[in-house]
CSV table of C-alpha atoms in Angstrom, one decimal:
chain,number,residue,atom,x,y,z
A,25,MET,CA,100.4,-159.8,32.1
A,26,ALA,CA,97.8,-161.0,29.6
A,27,PRO,CA,95.6,-163.9,30.7
A,28,SER,CA,96.6,-167.4,29.4
A,29,ARG,CA,94.2,-169.5,27.5
A,30,ALA,CA,93.7,-171.7,30.5
A,31,THR,CA,92.6,-168.8,32.7
A,32,MET,CA,90.4,-167.4,30.0
A,33,LEU,CA,88.4,-170.6,29.5
A,34,PRO,CA,86.0,-170.2,32.5
A,35,ALA,CA,85.3,-166.6,31.4
A,36,VAL,CA,84.5,-167.6,27.9
A,37,LEU,CA,82.2,-170.3,29.1
A,38,ALA,CA,80.5,-168.0,31.5
A,39,LEU,CA,80.0,-165.4,28.8
A,40,ALA,CA,78.5,-168.0,26.5
A,41,TRP,CA,76.1,-169.0,29.3
A,42,GLN,CA,75.1,-165.4,29.9
A,43,ALA,CA,74.5,-164.9,26.2
A,44,ASN,CA,72.3,-168.0,26.2
A,45,GLY,CA,70.1,-166.6,28.9
A,46,PHE,CA,71.2,-168.8,31.7
A,47,ALA,CA,72.6,-167.6,35.0
A,48,PRO,CA,74.9,-170.3,36.4
A,49,ALA,CA,76.5,-169.8,39.8
A,50,VAL,CA,79.7,-168.3,38.6
A,51,GLN,CA,81.4,-165.0,39.2
A,52,LYS,CA,80.2,-162.2,37.0
A,53,THR,CA,82.2,-162.2,33.8
A,54,SER,CA,84.1,-159.2,32.5
A,55,LEU,CA,84.8,-158.9,28.8
A,56,ALA,CA,88.2,-157.6,29.8
A,57,SER,CA,89.1,-161.2,30.5
A,58,LEU,CA,88.5,-162.1,26.9
A,59,ARG,CA,91.1,-160.0,25.3
A,60,LEU,CA,93.0,-163.1,24.0
A,61,GLN,CA,96.3,-161.3,24.1
A,62,SER,CA,98.5,-164.3,24.8
A,63,GLU,CA,101.3,-162.5,22.9
A,64,PRO,CA,101.8,-159.0,21.4
A,65,ALA,CA,99.9,-158.5,18.2
A,66,PRO,CA,102.3,-158.3,15.2
A,67,VAL,CA,99.9,-156.1,13.2
A,68,GLY,CA,100.6,-152.8,15.0
A,69,GLN,CA,98.0,-150.8,16.9
A,70,TYR,CA,94.6,-152.3,16.5
A,71,CYS,CA,92.8,-150.8,19.4
A,72,GLU,CA,92.9,-147.7,21.6
A,73,SER,CA,94.5,-149.4,24.6
A,74,LEU,CA,96.1,-152.8,25.3
A,75,SER,CA,95.6,-152.4,29.1
A,76,GLN,CA,92.0,-151.2,29.3
A,77,PRO,CA,89.0,-151.5,27.0
A,78,ALA,CA,88.4,-148.2,25.2
A,79,ARG,CA,86.0,-147.9,22.3
A,80,ARG,CA,87.7,-147.1,19.0
A,81,PRO,CA,86.6,-143.7,17.8
A,82,THR,CA,84.7,-144.0,14.4
A,83,SER,CA,82.8,-141.9,12.0
A,84,THR,CA,79.0,-142.1,12.0
A,85,VAL,CA,77.2,-144.1,9.3
A,86,LYS,CA,73.5,-143.4,8.8
A,87,VAL,CA,71.2,-146.3,8.0
A,88,GLY,CA,67.7,-144.8,7.7
A,89,GLN,CA,67.0,-143.3,11.1
A,90,VAL,CA,69.7,-145.4,12.8
A,91,GLU,CA,73.3,-144.2,13.3
A,92,ILE,CA,76.2,-146.6,13.5
A,93,GLY,CA,79.4,-145.4,15.2
A,94,SER,CA,81.3,-144.9,18.4
A,95,LYS,CA,79.2,-141.9,19.4
A,96,GLY,CA,76.2,-144.1,19.9
A,97,ASP,CA,75.2,-147.4,21.4
A,98,ILE,CA,76.1,-150.7,19.7
A,99,VAL,CA,73.4,-151.3,17.0
A,100,LEU,CA,71.7,-154.7,17.1
A,101,GLN,CA,71.0,-156.6,13.9
A,102,THR,CA,69.4,-159.8,12.7
A,103,MET,CA,68.6,-161.5,9.4
A,104,GLY,CA,65.3,-162.7,8.1
A,105,THR,CA,64.8,-166.3,7.0
A,106,THR,CA,61.7,-166.1,4.9
A,107,ASP,CA,61.5,-166.2,1.1
A,108,THR,CA,61.8,-162.5,0.2
A,109,ASN,CA,59.2,-163.0,-2.5
A,110,ASP,CA,56.7,-163.9,0.2
A,111,VAL,CA,55.9,-160.3,1.0
A,112,ASP,CA,53.4,-161.0,3.8
A,113,ALA,CA,55.5,-163.6,5.6
A,114,THR,CA,58.6,-161.4,5.4
A,115,VAL,CA,56.8,-158.3,6.7
A,116,GLU,CA,55.4,-160.4,9.6
A,117,GLN,CA,58.9,-161.6,10.5
A,118,ILE,CA,60.4,-158.2,10.3
A,119,LEU,CA,57.9,-156.9,12.8
A,120,ARG,CA,58.6,-159.8,15.2
A,121,CYS,CA,62.3,-158.9,15.0
A,122,ARG,CA,61.6,-155.3,15.6
A,123,ASP,CA,59.5,-156.1,18.7
A,124,ALA,CA,62.4,-158.4,19.9
A,125,GLY,CA,64.7,-155.4,19.8
A,126,ALA,CA,66.3,-155.4,16.4
A,127,ASP,CA,67.5,-152.0,15.3
A,128,MET,CA,67.6,-153.2,11.6
A,129,VAL,CA,66.9,-156.4,9.7
A,130,ARG,CA,68.8,-157.8,6.7
A,131,LEU,CA,67.0,-159.7,3.9
A,132,THR,CA,68.4,-161.9,1.2
A,133,VAL,CA,68.1,-160.5,-2.3
A,134,GLN,CA,69.2,-163.3,-4.7
A,135,GLY,CA,67.9,-161.7,-7.9
A,136,ILE,CA,65.8,-159.1,-9.6
A,137,GLY,CA,62.6,-160.8,-8.5
A,138,GLU,CA,63.5,-160.5,-4.8
A,139,ALA,CA,64.6,-156.9,-5.4
A,140,LYS,CA,61.2,-156.0,-6.9
A,141,SER,CA,59.4,-157.8,-4.0
A,142,SER,CA,61.5,-155.7,-1.6
A,143,LEU,CA,59.8,-152.6,-3.0
A,144,GLU,CA,56.5,-154.1,-1.9
A,145,ILE,CA,57.9,-155.0,1.5
A,146,ARG,CA,59.1,-151.5,2.1
A,147,LYS,CA,55.8,-149.9,1.0
A,148,LYS,CA,53.8,-152.2,3.2
A,149,LEU,CA,56.0,-151.4,6.2
A,150,ASP,CA,55.8,-147.7,5.5
A,151,ASP,CA,52.0,-147.9,5.2
A,152,MET,CA,52.0,-149.5,8.7
A,153,GLY,CA,54.2,-146.9,10.1
A,154,ALA,CA,57.0,-149.4,10.8
A,155,HIS,CA,60.1,-147.5,9.7
A,156,ILE,CA,62.8,-150.0,10.8
A,157,PRO,CA,65.8,-149.9,8.5
A,158,LEU,CA,66.3,-152.8,6.1
A,159,VAL,CA,69.5,-154.2,4.7
A,160,ALA,CA,69.8,-156.0,1.4
A,161,ASP,CA,72.2,-159.0,1.3
A,162,ILE,CA,73.6,-159.0,-2.3
A,163,HIS,CA,75.7,-161.8,-3.9
A,164,PHE,CA,76.6,-162.0,-7.6
A,165,ASN,CA,73.7,-160.0,-9.0
A,166,LYS,CA,74.8,-156.4,-9.6
A,167,LYS,CA,71.5,-155.4,-11.4
A,168,ALA,CA,69.5,-156.5,-8.4
A,169,SER,CA,71.6,-154.3,-6.2
A,170,LEU,CA,70.6,-151.2,-8.1
A,171,ILE,CA,66.9,-152.1,-7.7
A,172,ALA,CA,67.4,-153.0,-4.1
A,173,ALA,CA,68.9,-149.6,-3.4
A,174,GLU,CA,65.4,-148.1,-4.0
A,175,ALA,CA,63.9,-150.1,-1.1
A,176,TYR,CA,66.7,-150.7,1.3
A,177,ASP,CA,68.6,-148.4,3.7
A,178,LYS,CA,71.8,-150.3,3.4
A,179,ILE,CA,73.3,-152.7,0.8
A,180,ARG,CA,75.7,-155.4,1.9
A,181,VAL,CA,78.1,-156.5,-0.8
A,182,ASN,CA,80.5,-159.4,-0.7
A,183,PRO,CA,83.8,-158.4,-2.3
A,184,GLY,CA,84.4,-162.1,-3.0
A,185,ASN,CA,81.6,-162.5,-5.5
A,186,PHE,CA,80.1,-159.1,-6.3
A,187,ALA,CA,82.3,-158.4,-9.3
A,188,ASP,CA,83.6,-161.9,-10.2
A,189,GLY,CA,80.6,-164.1,-9.5
A,190,ARG,CA,80.9,-165.6,-13.0
A,191,LYS,CA,84.2,-167.1,-11.9
A,192,THR,CA,86.0,-165.7,-14.9
A,193,PHE,CA,89.0,-164.7,-12.7
A,194,GLU,CA,89.8,-168.4,-12.2
A,195,GLU,CA,91.0,-168.7,-15.8
A,196,ILE,CA,93.7,-166.0,-15.4
A,197,ASP,CA,97.3,-166.5,-14.2
A,198,TYR,CA,97.8,-163.9,-11.5
A,199,ASP,CA,101.5,-164.4,-11.3
A,200,ASP,CA,101.7,-161.2,-13.3
A,201,PRO,CA,100.9,-158.2,-11.1
A,202,LYS,CA,99.8,-156.2,-14.1
A,203,GLN,CA,97.0,-158.7,-14.7
A,204,PHE,CA,96.0,-158.4,-11.1
A,205,GLU,CA,95.8,-154.6,-11.4
A,206,ASP,CA,93.9,-154.8,-14.7
A,207,GLU,CA,91.1,-156.8,-12.9
A,208,ARG,CA,90.9,-154.1,-10.3
A,209,LEU,CA,89.7,-151.7,-13.0
A,210,TYR,CA,86.9,-154.2,-13.9
A,211,ILE,CA,85.9,-154.3,-10.2
A,212,GLU,CA,85.8,-150.4,-10.1
A,213,GLU,CA,83.7,-150.4,-13.3
A,214,THR,CA,81.3,-152.9,-11.8
A,215,PHE,CA,80.9,-151.4,-8.3
A,216,THR,CA,80.8,-147.7,-9.2
A,217,PRO,CA,77.1,-147.6,-10.4
A,218,LEU,CA,75.9,-149.0,-7.0
A,219,VAL,CA,78.1,-146.5,-5.0
A,220,GLU,CA,76.8,-143.6,-7.1
A,221,LYS,CA,73.2,-144.9,-6.6
A,222,CYS,CA,73.7,-145.1,-2.8
A,223,LYS,CA,75.3,-141.7,-2.7
A,224,GLU,CA,72.3,-140.2,-4.6
A,225,LEU,CA,69.7,-141.9,-2.4
A,226,GLY,CA,71.5,-141.5,0.9
A,227,ARG,CA,72.0,-145.2,1.4
A,228,ALA,CA,74.7,-147.0,3.3
A,229,ILE,CA,76.9,-149.9,2.2
A,230,ARG,CA,78.5,-152.7,4.2
A,231,ILE,CA,81.7,-154.0,2.6
A,232,GLY,CA,81.3,-157.5,4.0
A,233,THR,CA,84.2,-159.9,3.4
A,234,ASN,CA,83.5,-163.6,4.1
A,235,HIS,CA,86.4,-165.9,4.8
A,236,GLY,CA,84.7,-168.7,3.0
A,237,SER,CA,84.1,-166.9,-0.3
A,238,LEU,CA,87.3,-165.0,-1.1
A,239,SER,CA,87.6,-164.6,-4.9
A,240,ALA,CA,90.1,-166.7,-6.9
A,241,ARG,CA,91.9,-163.4,-7.7
A,242,ILE,CA,92.5,-162.6,-4.0
A,243,MET,CA,93.3,-166.2,-3.2
A,244,SER,CA,96.0,-166.3,-5.9
A,245,PHE,CA,97.9,-163.4,-4.3
A,246,TYR,CA,97.1,-163.6,-0.6
A,247,GLY,CA,95.9,-167.2,0.0
A,248,ASP,CA,93.1,-168.2,2.3
A,249,SER,CA,94.2,-165.7,5.0
A,250,ALA,CA,93.1,-162.8,7.1
A,251,GLN,CA,95.3,-160.5,5.0
A,252,GLY,CA,93.4,-161.6,1.9
A,253,MET,CA,90.1,-160.8,3.6
A,254,VAL,CA,91.3,-157.3,4.5
A,255,GLU,CA,92.8,-156.6,1.0
A,256,SER,CA,89.6,-157.7,-0.6
A,257,ALA,CA,87.6,-155.2,1.4
A,258,LEU,CA,90.1,-152.4,0.9
A,259,GLU,CA,89.8,-152.6,-2.9
A,260,PHE,CA,86.0,-151.8,-2.5
A,261,ALA,CA,86.7,-149.1,0.1
A,262,HIS,CA,89.2,-147.3,-2.1
A,263,ILE,CA,86.5,-147.1,-4.8
A,264,CYS,CA,84.0,-145.6,-2.4
A,265,ARG,CA,86.5,-143.0,-1.2
A,266,LYS,CA,87.5,-142.2,-4.8
A,267,LEU,CA,83.8,-141.4,-5.4
A,268,ASP,CA,83.7,-139.3,-2.2
A,269,PHE,CA,81.3,-141.8,-0.6
A,270,HIS,CA,82.0,-142.5,3.1
A,271,ASN,CA,78.7,-143.8,4.4
A,272,PHE,CA,80.0,-147.4,4.7
A,273,VAL,CA,81.0,-150.0,7.3
A,274,PHE,CA,83.3,-153.0,7.2
A,275,SER,CA,82.8,-156.6,8.3
A,276,MET,CA,85.3,-159.5,8.3
A,277,LYS,CA,83.2,-162.6,9.0
A,278,ALA,CA,84.4,-166.2,9.4
A,279,SER,CA,83.0,-169.3,10.9
A,280,ASN,CA,86.1,-169.8,12.9
A,281,PRO,CA,86.2,-167.2,15.7
A,282,VAL,CA,90.0,-167.2,15.8
A,283,VAL,CA,90.2,-166.3,12.1
A,284,MET,CA,87.5,-163.8,12.6
A,285,VAL,CA,89.3,-162.0,15.4
A,286,GLN,CA,92.6,-162.0,13.5
A,287,ALA,CA,90.9,-160.4,10.4
A,288,TYR,CA,89.1,-157.7,12.4
A,289,ARG,CA,92.2,-156.8,14.3
A,290,LEU,CA,94.2,-156.6,11.1
A,291,LEU,CA,91.6,-154.4,9.5
A,292,ALA,CA,91.5,-152.1,12.5
A,293,ALA,CA,95.3,-151.9,12.5
A,294,THR,CA,95.2,-151.0,8.8
A,295,GLN,CA,92.6,-148.3,9.4
A,296,TYR,CA,94.8,-146.8,12.1
A,297,GLU,CA,97.7,-146.8,9.6
A,298,LEU,CA,95.6,-145.2,6.9
A,299,GLY,CA,94.0,-142.7,9.2
A,300,TRP,CA,90.5,-144.1,8.5
A,301,ASP,CA,87.7,-144.4,11.1
A,302,TYR,CA,85.0,-146.4,9.4
A,303,PRO,CA,82.7,-148.4,11.8
A,304,LEU,CA,82.9,-152.2,12.2
A,305,HIS,CA,80.0,-154.7,11.9
A,306,LEU,CA,80.9,-157.8,14.0
A,307,GLY,CA,79.7,-161.4,13.5
A,308,VAL,CA,80.7,-165.0,13.3
A,309,THR,CA,79.4,-166.7,10.2
A,310,GLU,CA,76.9,-169.5,10.7
A,311,ALA,CA,77.7,-169.8,14.3
A,312,GLY,CA,75.1,-172.6,14.7
A,313,GLU,CA,72.3,-173.1,17.2
A,314,GLY,CA,71.8,-173.5,21.0
A,315,GLU,CA,74.8,-173.3,23.3
A,316,ASP,CA,77.4,-173.9,20.5
A,317,GLY,CA,76.2,-171.0,18.4
A,318,ARG,CA,76.1,-168.7,21.3
A,319,MET,CA,79.5,-169.8,22.6
A,320,LYS,CA,81.2,-169.2,19.2
A,321,SER,CA,79.7,-165.7,19.0
A,322,ALA,CA,80.6,-164.9,22.6
A,323,ILE,CA,84.2,-165.9,21.9
A,324,GLY,CA,84.6,-164.0,18.6
A,325,ILE,CA,82.4,-161.0,19.2
A,326,GLY,CA,83.2,-160.8,22.9
A,327,ALA,CA,87.0,-160.7,22.3
A,328,LEU,CA,86.6,-157.8,19.9
A,329,LEU,CA,84.2,-155.8,22.1
A,330,ALA,CA,86.8,-156.2,24.8
A,331,ASP,CA,89.3,-154.6,22.4
A,332,GLY,CA,86.9,-151.7,22.0
A,333,LEU,CA,86.1,-152.7,18.5
A,334,GLY,CA,82.6,-153.1,17.0
A,335,ASP,CA,79.8,-150.7,16.4
A,336,THR,CA,77.0,-153.0,15.3
A,337,ILE,CA,76.7,-156.8,15.9
A,338,ARG,CA,74.7,-159.8,14.8
A,339,VAL,CA,74.7,-163.2,16.6
A,340,SER,CA,74.2,-165.5,13.7
A,341,LEU,CA,72.1,-168.5,14.8
A,342,THR,CA,70.3,-171.3,12.8
A,343,GLU,CA,67.1,-170.4,14.7
A,344,ASP,CA,64.3,-168.0,14.0
A,345,PRO,CA,65.9,-164.5,13.8
A,346,GLU,CA,64.1,-163.0,16.7
A,347,PHE,CA,65.9,-165.4,19.0
A,348,GLU,CA,69.2,-163.8,18.0
A,349,LEU,CA,68.4,-160.6,19.7
A,350,GLU,CA,68.7,-161.7,23.3
A,351,PRO,CA,72.3,-163.0,23.1
A,352,CYS,CA,73.1,-160.0,20.8
A,353,ARG,CA,71.8,-157.6,23.5
A,354,THR,CA,73.7,-159.4,26.2
A,355,LEU,CA,77.0,-159.1,24.4
A,356,ALA,CA,76.4,-155.5,23.6
A,357,ALA,CA,75.6,-154.7,27.2
A,358,LEU,CA,78.8,-156.5,28.4
A,359,GLY,CA,80.9,-154.7,25.8
A,360,ASP,CA,79.5,-151.3,27.0
A,361,GLU,CA,80.0,-152.3,30.6
A,362,ALA,CA,83.6,-153.3,29.9
A,363,VAL,CA,84.4,-149.9,28.2
A,364,SER,CA,82.5,-148.0,30.9
A,365,ASP,CA,84.3,-149.7,33.8
A,366,ALA,CA,87.6,-149.0,32.1
A,367,SER,CA,86.7,-145.3,31.7
A,368,ARG,CA,85.6,-145.0,35.3
A,369,SER,CA,88.8,-146.6,36.4
A,370,LYS,CA,90.8,-144.2,34.3
A,371,ALA,CA,88.9,-141.2,35.7
A,372,ALA,CA,89.4,-142.4,39.2
A,373,ALA,CA,93.1,-142.6,38.7
A,374,VAL,CA,93.3,-138.9,37.9
A,375,PRO,CA,94.5,-136.8,40.9
A,376,ALA,CA,91.8,-134.5,42.3
């Protein structure tokens, strides 16, 4: 029988404390206790096993020299907080994050100026022999994304604002399905140049849906829902696949861990139905700072790792980015331990 919310609470709190670097006098926490399966999932199969944590098999996505996928360890990420135009300060922070254990670092690229500064950042890091993969965070500015692809190993695009950042979709009545489909063609036309650029240069893409920034077009058909988040990402994924580009990952971030877990499970279930195996990037949007931020991430990320979902994670804190790596590393280790323990138990049950 699945654990009730009441029995799960101590485990959640203990995991949050562990992720925060404390060691209270409580029994060692297992992520298996965080599966949050109070009732059967209505979305179909979303993980390999409902009884034991088992990592979901995925393809391998290459981001520079780092590989994301089920064949390797969970990749740890963080995000810089400097002004990307301040090249020296940004390089210094990237190096601190690398030394703290980051496998890759994401930077904000608001416009063409930041994209051009990124070329300087990449060159400076290369000249220093620091070859840590960099990820560009792109919103609204499609031209900047094409420049950023020259400097970054992965481009994160937000389906909610990459193609309709001008908010023109808000002026259209989407009660007509034909109008909804017509706008899909505009999205394909807008997104295709970036996909082709990334394919040419060997870059990766993260199709990163955010619950707080779904487009008016998606909201008109699916509402403010986990299904809307998934459908938004699938539109961009279908474009990638049409262009024979498969070096991409998904993310379904939300500030509410419950919504976040629902969206990732629905996305995983959809991938099972479609026969897809793209990796997942896990994270809770703007989790906060201190114990609160670590607890929200422990609940959301921890529950999914217990499902065997997740190939790269970021614990989003309103602190200097290097401080995100310790709770990130703790959650990754607990996730690996949960899957390993289940595998050992399964092996032990096989007759000699």
